[in-house]
């Protein structure tokens, strides 16, 4: 498929699938957490946070990406659990702000929204520490800001984003 734009329905579908994936793998994410202490609840908190957001959009039939992102963000913010949940909710809050006024976006608009999410998350953390989820999100977003263009498909965007996120994680 060569999807050139993402609207509210596709964004919602991506979020729902992502939440399902986290629900299946949250224990693995729990095991990855080592900073600031290996408390073993990072995946659990992220799962609970995204599930609150999903509850807000599950029955919404909306084509406008900003409206879906705004409702998702609100649900995540209201149900954020732990530091990891708060950071995740702030990433989506900033993304929502970056999508304001848009009904759909191409790769360039998505890169701007991701950048907005990273900036919001960094502002929300009193003392941001590099080597965390913040770093991974920032480095992947920075790459997308450099390479996203009007001919890039949404699939290519996410392939590149994930590749850069994995490099950052290493």
mmCIF file with all atom_site columns, C-alpha atoms in Angstrom:
data_model
loop_
_atom_site.group_PDB
_atom_site.id
_atom_site.type_symbol
_atom_site.label_atom_id
_atom_site.label_alt_id
_atom_site.label_comp_id
_atom_site.label_asym_id
_atom_site.label_entity_id
_atom_site.label_seq_id
_atom_site.pdbx_PDB_ins_code
_atom_site.Cartn_x
_atom_site.Cartn_y
_atom_site.Cartn_z
_atom_site.occupancy
_atom_site.B_iso_or_equiv
_atom_site.pdbx_formal_charge
_atom_site.auth_seq_id
_atom_site.auth_comp_id
_atom_site.auth_asym_id
_atom_site.auth_atom_id
_atom_site.pdbx_PDB_model_num
ATOM 1   C CA . UNK A 1 1   ? 0.000   0.000  0.000  1.00 0.00 ? 1   UNK A CA 1
ATOM 2   C CA . UNK A 1 2   ? 1.114   3.556  -0.643 1.00 0.00 ? 2   UNK A CA 1
ATOM 3   C CA . UNK A 1 3   ? -0.721  5.674  1.869  1.00 0.00 ? 3   UNK A CA 1
ATOM 4   C CA . UNK A 1 4   ? 0.222   9.325  1.469  1.00 0.00 ? 4   UNK A CA 1
ATOM 5   C CA . UNK A 1 5   ? -1.919  10.841 4.230  1.00 0.00 ? 5   UNK A CA 1
ATOM 6   C CA . UNK A 1 6   ? -3.148  9.803  7.614  1.00 0.00 ? 6   UNK A CA 1
ATOM 7   C CA . UNK A 1 7   ? -6.593  10.937 8.746  1.00 0.00 ? 7   UNK A CA 1
ATOM 8   C CA . UNK A 1 8   ? -8.469  10.422 11.996 1.00 0.00 ? 8   UNK A CA 1
ATOM 9   C CA . UNK A 1 9   ? -9.727  6.953  11.106 1.00 0.00 ? 9   UNK A CA 1
ATOM 10  C CA . UNK A 1 10  ? -6.284  5.649  10.188 1.00 0.00 ? 10  UNK A CA 1
ATOM 11  C CA . UNK A 1 11  ? -4.709  7.362  13.212 1.00 0.00 ? 11  UNK A CA 1
ATOM 12  C CA . UNK A 1 12  ? -7.320  5.738  15.457 1.00 0.00 ? 12  UNK A CA 1
ATOM 13  C CA . UNK A 1 13  ? -6.658  2.318  13.883 1.00 0.00 ? 13  UNK A CA 1
ATOM 14  C CA . UNK A 1 14  ? -2.906  2.727  14.433 1.00 0.00 ? 14  UNK A CA 1
ATOM 15  C CA . UNK A 1 15  ? -3.394  3.728  18.061 1.00 0.00 ? 15  UNK A CA 1
ATOM 16  C CA . UNK A 1 16  ? -5.768  0.821  18.717 1.00 0.00 ? 16  UNK A CA 1
ATOM 17  C CA . UNK A 1 17  ? -3.294  -1.674 17.214 1.00 0.00 ? 17  UNK A CA 1
ATOM 18  C CA . UNK A 1 18  ? -0.430  -0.092 19.152 1.00 0.00 ? 18  UNK A CA 1
ATOM 19  C CA . UNK A 1 19  ? -2.405  -0.366 22.387 1.00 0.00 ? 19  UNK A CA 1
ATOM 20  C CA . UNK A 1 20  ? -3.147  -4.035 21.621 1.00 0.00 ? 20  UNK A CA 1
ATOM 21  C CA . UNK A 1 21  ? 0.548   -4.655 21.015 1.00 0.00 ? 21  UNK A CA 1
ATOM 22  C CA . UNK A 1 22  ? 1.479   -2.989 24.300 1.00 0.00 ? 22  UNK A CA 1
ATOM 23  C CA . UNK A 1 23  ? -1.186  -5.012 26.119 1.00 0.00 ? 23  UNK A CA 1
ATOM 24  C CA . UNK A 1 24  ? 0.443   -8.213 24.865 1.00 0.00 ? 24  UNK A CA 1
ATOM 25  C CA . UNK A 1 25  ? 4.014   -7.037 25.525 1.00 0.00 ? 25  UNK A CA 1
ATOM 26  C CA . UNK A 1 26  ? 3.799   -4.800 28.597 1.00 0.00 ? 26  UNK A CA 1
ATOM 27  C CA . UNK A 1 27  ? 5.639   -7.322 30.771 1.00 0.00 ? 27  UNK A CA 1
ATOM 28  C CA . UNK A 1 28  ? 8.580   -7.261 28.381 1.00 0.00 ? 28  UNK A CA 1
ATOM 29  C CA . UNK A 1 29  ? 8.615   -3.455 28.618 1.00 0.00 ? 29  UNK A CA 1
ATOM 30  C CA . UNK A 1 30  ? 8.463   -3.800 32.422 1.00 0.00 ? 30  UNK A CA 1
ATOM 31  C CA . UNK A 1 31  ? 11.639  -5.900 32.268 1.00 0.00 ? 31  UNK A CA 1
ATOM 32  C CA . UNK A 1 32  ? 13.497  -3.262 30.225 1.00 0.00 ? 32  UNK A CA 1
ATOM 33  C CA . UNK A 1 33  ? 13.150  -0.512 32.802 1.00 0.00 ? 33  UNK A CA 1
ATOM 34  C CA . UNK A 1 34  ? 16.356  0.247  34.664 1.00 0.00 ? 34  UNK A CA 1
ATOM 35  C CA . UNK A 1 35  ? 16.187  4.051  35.148 1.00 0.00 ? 35  UNK A CA 1
ATOM 36  C CA . UNK A 1 36  ? 15.891  5.756  37.535 1.00 0.00 ? 36  UNK A CA 1
ATOM 37  C CA . UNK A 1 37  ? 15.312  2.499  39.417 1.00 0.00 ? 37  UNK A CA 1
ATOM 38  C CA . UNK A 1 38  ? 14.412  -0.948 38.069 1.00 0.00 ? 38  UNK A CA 1
ATOM 39  C CA . UNK A 1 39  ? 10.880  -0.787 39.450 1.00 0.00 ? 39  UNK A CA 1
ATOM 40  C CA . UNK A 1 40  ? 9.413   -3.096 36.823 1.00 0.00 ? 40  UNK A CA 1
ATOM 41  C CA . UNK A 1 41  ? 6.210   -1.170 36.132 1.00 0.00 ? 41  UNK A CA 1
ATOM 42  C CA . UNK A 1 42  ? 7.040   0.946  33.077 1.00 0.00 ? 42  UNK A CA 1
ATOM 43  C CA . UNK A 1 43  ? 5.120   -1.223 30.622 1.00 0.00 ? 43  UNK A CA 1
ATOM 44  C CA . UNK A 1 44  ? 2.230   -1.606 33.035 1.00 0.00 ? 44  UNK A CA 1
ATOM 45  C CA . UNK A 1 45  ? 1.945   2.158  33.508 1.00 0.00 ? 45  UNK A CA 1
ATOM 46  C CA . UNK A 1 46  ? 2.214   2.815  29.773 1.00 0.00 ? 46  UNK A CA 1
ATOM 47  C CA . UNK A 1 47  ? -0.425  0.161  29.059 1.00 0.00 ? 47  UNK A CA 1
ATOM 48  C CA . UNK A 1 48  ? -2.844  1.607  31.589 1.00 0.00 ? 48  UNK A CA 1
ATOM 49  C CA . UNK A 1 49  ? -2.265  5.124  30.250 1.00 0.00 ? 49  UNK A CA 1
ATOM 50  C CA . UNK A 1 50  ? -2.836  4.241  26.587 1.00 0.00 ? 50  UNK A CA 1
ATOM 51  C CA . UNK A 1 51  ? -5.895  2.170  27.519 1.00 0.00 ? 51  UNK A CA 1
ATOM 52  C CA . UNK A 1 52  ? -7.456  5.253  29.114 1.00 0.00 ? 52  UNK A CA 1
ATOM 53  C CA . UNK A 1 53  ? -6.877  7.135  25.880 1.00 0.00 ? 53  UNK A CA 1
ATOM 54  C CA . UNK A 1 54  ? -8.263  4.282  23.797 1.00 0.00 ? 54  UNK A CA 1
ATOM 55  C CA . UNK A 1 55  ? -11.416 4.277  25.927 1.00 0.00 ? 55  UNK A CA 1
ATOM 56  C CA . UNK A 1 56  ? -11.958 7.908  24.903 1.00 0.00 ? 56  UNK A CA 1
ATOM 57  C CA . UNK A 1 57  ? -11.736 7.199  21.157 1.00 0.00 ? 57  UNK A CA 1
ATOM 58  C CA . UNK A 1 58  ? -13.000 3.623  20.815 1.00 0.00 ? 58  UNK A CA 1
ATOM 59  C CA . UNK A 1 59  ? -16.560 4.573  19.909 1.00 0.00 ? 59  UNK A CA 1
ATOM 60  C CA . UNK A 1 60  ? -15.734 7.862  18.161 1.00 0.00 ? 60  UNK A CA 1
ATOM 61  C CA . UNK A 1 61  ? -16.416 7.898  14.422 1.00 0.00 ? 61  UNK A CA 1
ATOM 62  C CA . UNK A 1 62  ? -14.326 10.858 13.297 1.00 0.00 ? 62  UNK A CA 1
ATOM 63  C CA . UNK A 1 63  ? -12.261 11.477 10.162 1.00 0.00 ? 63  UNK A CA 1
ATOM 64  C CA . UNK A 1 64  ? -10.416 14.516 11.534 1.00 0.00 ? 64  UNK A CA 1
ATOM 65  C CA . UNK A 1 65  ? -6.989  13.527 12.863 1.00 0.00 ? 65  UNK A CA 1
ATOM 66  C CA . UNK A 1 66  ? -6.807  16.470 15.251 1.00 0.00 ? 66  UNK A CA 1
ATOM 67  C CA . UNK A 1 67  ? -10.131 15.587 16.889 1.00 0.00 ? 67  UNK A CA 1
ATOM 68  C CA . UNK A 1 68  ? -9.068  11.968 17.445 1.00 0.00 ? 68  UNK A CA 1
ATOM 69  C CA . UNK A 1 69  ? -5.633  13.035 18.726 1.00 0.00 ? 69  UNK A CA 1
ATOM 70  C CA . UNK A 1 70  ? -7.200  15.600 21.069 1.00 0.00 ? 70  UNK A CA 1
ATOM 71  C CA . UNK A 1 71  ? -9.623  13.076 22.589 1.00 0.00 ? 71  UNK A CA 1
ATOM 72  C CA . UNK A 1 72  ? -6.898  10.435 22.860 1.00 0.00 ? 72  UNK A CA 1
ATOM 73  C CA . UNK A 1 73  ? -4.568  12.904 24.538 1.00 0.00 ? 73  UNK A CA 1
ATOM 74  C CA . UNK A 1 74  ? -7.187  13.985 27.054 1.00 0.00 ? 74  UNK A CA 1
ATOM 75  C CA . UNK A 1 75  ? -7.973  10.392 28.018 1.00 0.00 ? 75  UNK A CA 1
ATOM 76  C CA . UNK A 1 76  ? -4.301  9.559  28.394 1.00 0.00 ? 76  UNK A CA 1
ATOM 77  C CA . UNK A 1 77  ? -3.601  12.652 30.459 1.00 0.00 ? 77  UNK A CA 1
ATOM 78  C CA . UNK A 1 78  ? -6.521  11.992 32.802 1.00 0.00 ? 78  UNK A CA 1
ATOM 79  C CA . UNK A 1 79  ? -5.499  8.355  33.243 1.00 0.00 ? 79  UNK A CA 1
ATOM 80  C CA . UNK A 1 80  ? -1.700  8.686  33.225 1.00 0.00 ? 80  UNK A CA 1
ATOM 81  C CA . UNK A 1 81  ? 0.046   6.289  35.599 1.00 0.00 ? 81  UNK A CA 1
ATOM 82  C CA . UNK A 1 82  ? 3.609   6.648  36.861 1.00 0.00 ? 82  UNK A CA 1
ATOM 83  C CA . UNK A 1 83  ? 6.428   8.570  35.217 1.00 0.00 ? 83  UNK A CA 1
ATOM 84  C CA . UNK A 1 84  ? 6.340   6.502  32.047 1.00 0.00 ? 84  UNK A CA 1
ATOM 85  C CA . UNK A 1 85  ? 2.605   7.007  31.651 1.00 0.00 ? 85  UNK A CA 1
ATOM 86  C CA . UNK A 1 86  ? 2.929   10.741 32.180 1.00 0.00 ? 86  UNK A CA 1
ATOM 87  C CA . UNK A 1 87  ? 5.720   10.970 29.596 1.00 0.00 ? 87  UNK A CA 1
ATOM 88  C CA . UNK A 1 88  ? 3.694   8.899  27.120 1.00 0.00 ? 88  UNK A CA 1
ATOM 89  C CA . UNK A 1 89  ? 0.640   11.090 27.674 1.00 0.00 ? 89  UNK A CA 1
ATOM 90  C CA . UNK A 1 90  ? 2.756   14.204 27.133 1.00 0.00 ? 90  UNK A CA 1
ATOM 91  C CA . UNK A 1 91  ? 4.156   12.836 23.875 1.00 0.00 ? 91  UNK A CA 1
ATOM 92  C CA . UNK A 1 92  ? 0.588   12.416 22.640 1.00 0.00 ? 92  UNK A CA 1
ATOM 93  C CA . UNK A 1 93  ? -0.495  15.769 24.081 1.00 0.00 ? 93  UNK A CA 1
ATOM 94  C CA . UNK A 1 94  ? 2.225   17.547 22.134 1.00 0.00 ? 94  UNK A CA 1
ATOM 95  C CA . UNK A 1 95  ? 1.405   15.545 19.045 1.00 0.00 ? 95  UNK A CA 1
ATOM 96  C CA . UNK A 1 96  ? -2.208  16.638 19.376 1.00 0.00 ? 96  UNK A CA 1
ATOM 97  C CA . UNK A 1 97  ? -1.085  20.268 19.592 1.00 0.00 ? 97  UNK A CA 1
ATOM 98  C CA . UNK A 1 98  ? 1.017   19.745 16.473 1.00 0.00 ? 98  UNK A CA 1
ATOM 99  C CA . UNK A 1 99  ? -2.041  18.454 14.608 1.00 0.00 ? 99  UNK A CA 1
ATOM 100 C CA . UNK A 1 100 ? -4.323  21.329 15.597 1.00 0.00 ? 100 UNK A CA 1
ATOM 101 C CA . UNK A 1 101 ? -6.363  22.603 12.677 1.00 0.00 ? 101 UNK A CA 1
ATOM 102 C CA . UNK A 1 102 ? -5.538  19.633 10.449 1.00 0.00 ? 102 UNK A CA 1
ATOM 103 C CA . UNK A 1 103 ? -7.950  16.993 9.215  1.00 0.00 ? 103 UNK A CA 1
ATOM 104 C CA . UNK A 1 104 ? -5.184  14.786 7.807  1.00 0.00 ? 104 UNK A CA 1
ATOM 105 C CA . UNK A 1 105 ? -1.410  14.951 7.419  1.00 0.00 ? 105 UNK A CA 1
ATOM 106 C CA . UNK A 1 106 ? 1.298   13.691 5.118  1.00 0.00 ? 106 UNK A CA 1
ATOM 107 C CA . UNK A 1 107 ? 4.774   12.608 6.240  1.00 0.00 ? 107 UNK A CA 1
ATOM 108 C CA . UNK A 1 108 ? 5.891   16.222 6.699  1.00 0.00 ? 108 UNK A CA 1
ATOM 109 C CA . UNK A 1 109 ? 2.908   17.022 8.931  1.00 0.00 ? 109 UNK A CA 1
ATOM 110 C CA . UNK A 1 110 ? 3.413   13.822 10.893 1.00 0.00 ? 110 UNK A CA 1
ATOM 111 C CA . UNK A 1 111 ? 7.080   14.696 11.475 1.00 0.00 ? 111 UNK A CA 1
ATOM 112 C CA . UNK A 1 112 ? 6.023   18.125 12.775 1.00 0.00 ? 112 UNK A CA 1
ATOM 113 C CA . UNK A 1 113 ? 3.447   16.534 15.080 1.00 0.00 ? 113 UNK A CA 1
ATOM 114 C CA . UNK A 1 114 ? 6.025   14.069 16.449 1.00 0.00 ? 114 UNK A CA 1
ATOM 115 C CA . UNK A 1 115 ? 8.457   16.943 17.021 1.00 0.00 ? 115 UNK A CA 1
ATOM 116 C CA . UNK A 1 116 ? 5.738   18.822 18.889 1.00 0.00 ? 116 UNK A CA 1
ATOM 117 C CA . UNK A 1 117 ? 5.179   15.729 21.026 1.00 0.00 ? 117 UNK A CA 1
ATOM 118 C CA . UNK A 1 118 ? 8.842   15.467 21.937 1.00 0.00 ? 118 UNK A CA 1
ATOM 119 C CA . UNK A 1 119 ? 9.046   19.146 22.882 1.00 0.00 ? 119 UNK A CA 1
ATOM 120 C CA . UNK A 1 120 ? 5.953   18.803 25.082 1.00 0.00 ? 120 UNK A CA 1
ATOM 121 C CA . UNK A 1 121 ? 7.336   15.709 26.823 1.00 0.00 ? 121 UNK A CA 1
ATOM 122 C CA . UNK A 1 122 ? 10.690  17.357 27.516 1.00 0.00 ? 122 UNK A CA 1
ATOM 123 C CA . UNK A 1 123 ? 8.942   20.413 28.988 1.00 0.00 ? 123 UNK A CA 1
ATOM 124 C CA . UNK A 1 124 ? 6.813   18.176 31.232 1.00 0.00 ? 124 UNK A CA 1
ATOM 125 C CA . UNK A 1 125 ? 9.814   16.471 32.841 1.00 0.00 ? 125 UNK A CA 1
ATOM 126 C CA . UNK A 1 126 ? 11.453  18.605 35.517 1.00 0.00 ? 126 UNK A CA 1
ATOM 127 C CA . UNK A 1 127 ? 14.944  17.227 34.907 1.00 0.00 ? 127 UNK A CA 1
ATOM 128 C CA . UNK A 1 128 ? 15.038  15.345 31.596 1.00 0.00 ? 128 UNK A CA 1
ATOM 129 C CA . UNK A 1 129 ? 17.689  12.643 31.511 1.00 0.00 ? 129 UNK A CA 1
ATOM 130 C CA . UNK A 1 130 ? 19.215  11.437 28.280 1.00 0.00 ? 130 UNK A CA 1
ATOM 131 C CA . UNK A 1 131 ? 19.261  7.705  27.644 1.00 0.00 ? 131 UNK A CA 1
ATOM 132 C CA . UNK A 1 132 ? 15.541  7.347  28.329 1.00 0.00 ? 132 UNK A CA 1
ATOM 133 C CA . UNK A 1 133 ? 12.360  7.155  26.246 1.00 0.00 ? 133 UNK A CA 1
ATOM 134 C CA . UNK A 1 134 ? 12.744  10.908 25.769 1.00 0.00 ? 134 UNK A CA 1
ATOM 135 C CA . UNK A 1 135 ? 16.040  10.420 23.926 1.00 0.00 ? 135 UNK A CA 1
ATOM 136 C CA . UNK A 1 136 ? 14.654  7.698  21.690 1.00 0.00 ? 136 UNK A CA 1
ATOM 137 C CA . UNK A 1 137 ? 11.606  9.781  20.769 1.00 0.00 ? 137 UNK A CA 1
ATOM 138 C CA . UNK A 1 138 ? 13.730  12.905 20.195 1.00 0.00 ? 138 UNK A CA 1
ATOM 139 C CA . UNK A 1 139 ? 16.344  11.251 18.013 1.00 0.00 ? 139 UNK A CA 1
ATOM 140 C CA . UNK A 1 140 ? 13.765  9.449  15.879 1.00 0.00 ? 140 UNK A CA 1
ATOM 141 C CA . UNK A 1 141 ? 11.724  12.651 15.518 1.00 0.00 ? 141 UNK A CA 1
ATOM 142 C CA . UNK A 1 142 ? 14.808  14.684 14.605 1.00 0.00 ? 142 UNK A CA 1
ATOM 143 C CA . UNK A 1 143 ? 15.623  12.258 11.814 1.00 0.00 ? 143 UNK A CA 1
ATOM 144 C CA . UNK A 1 144 ? 12.085  12.421 10.486 1.00 0.00 ? 144 UNK A CA 1
ATOM 145 C CA . UNK A 1 145 ? 12.152  16.212 10.528 1.00 0.00 ? 145 UNK A CA 1
ATOM 146 C CA . UNK A 1 146 ? 15.222  16.016 8.276  1.00 0.00 ? 146 UNK A CA 1
ATOM 147 C CA . UNK A 1 147 ? 14.051  13.392 5.789  1.00 0.00 ? 147 UNK A CA 1
ATOM 148 C CA . UNK A 1 148 ? 10.240  13.604 5.642  1.00 0.00 ? 148 UNK A CA 1
ATOM 149 C CA . UNK A 1 149 ? 9.023   14.915 2.308  1.00 0.00 ? 149 UNK A CA 1
ATOM 150 C CA . UNK A 1 150 ? 5.823   15.166 0.300  1.00 0.00 ? 150 UNK A CA 1
ATOM 151 C CA . UNK A 1 151 ? 6.610   11.994 -1.685 1.00 0.00 ? 151 UNK A CA 1
ATOM 152 C CA . UNK A 1 152 ? 7.236   9.835  1.412  1.00 0.00 ? 152 UNK A CA 1
ATOM 153 C CA . UNK A 1 153 ? 4.473   7.344  2.183  1.00 0.00 ? 153 UNK A CA 1
ATOM 154 C CA . UNK A 1 154 ? 3.169   6.875  5.708  1.00 0.00 ? 154 UNK A CA 1
ATOM 155 C CA . UNK A 1 155 ? 4.607   3.344  5.662  1.00 0.00 ? 155 UNK A CA 1
ATOM 156 C CA . UNK A 1 156 ? 8.044   4.705  4.727  1.00 0.00 ? 156 UNK A CA 1
ATOM 157 C CA . UNK A 1 157 ? 7.723   7.300  7.469  1.00 0.00 ? 157 UNK A CA 1
ATOM 158 C CA . UNK A 1 158 ? 7.095   4.684  10.157 1.00 0.00 ? 158 UNK A CA 1
ATOM 159 C CA . UNK A 1 159 ? 9.760   2.320  8.776  1.00 0.00 ? 159 UNK A CA 1
ATOM 160 C CA . UNK A 1 160 ? 12.347  5.106  9.029  1.00 0.00 ? 160 UNK A CA 1
ATOM 161 C CA . UNK A 1 161 ? 11.081  6.250  12.427 1.00 0.00 ? 161 UNK A CA 1
ATOM 162 C CA . UNK A 1 162 ? 11.252  2.741  13.890 1.00 0.00 ? 162 UNK A CA 1
ATOM 163 C CA . UNK A 1 163 ? 14.693  2.120  12.401 1.00 0.00 ? 163 UNK A CA 1
ATOM 164 C CA . UNK A 1 164 ? 16.034  5.335  13.968 1.00 0.00 ? 164 UNK A CA 1
ATOM 165 C CA . UNK A 1 165 ? 14.331  4.574  17.299 1.00 0.00 ? 165 UNK A CA 1
ATOM 166 C CA . UNK A 1 166 ? 16.032  1.157  17.390 1.00 0.00 ? 166 UNK A CA 1
ATOM 167 C CA . UNK A 1 167 ? 19.405  2.756  16.640 1.00 0.00 ? 167 UNK A CA 1
ATOM 168 C CA . UNK A 1 168 ? 18.845  5.282  19.410 1.00 0.00 ? 168 UNK A CA 1
ATOM 169 C CA . UNK A 1 169 ? 17.861  2.547  21.835 1.00 0.00 ? 169 UNK A CA 1
ATOM 170 C CA . UNK A 1 170 ? 21.128  0.724  21.178 1.00 0.00 ? 170 UNK A CA 1
#
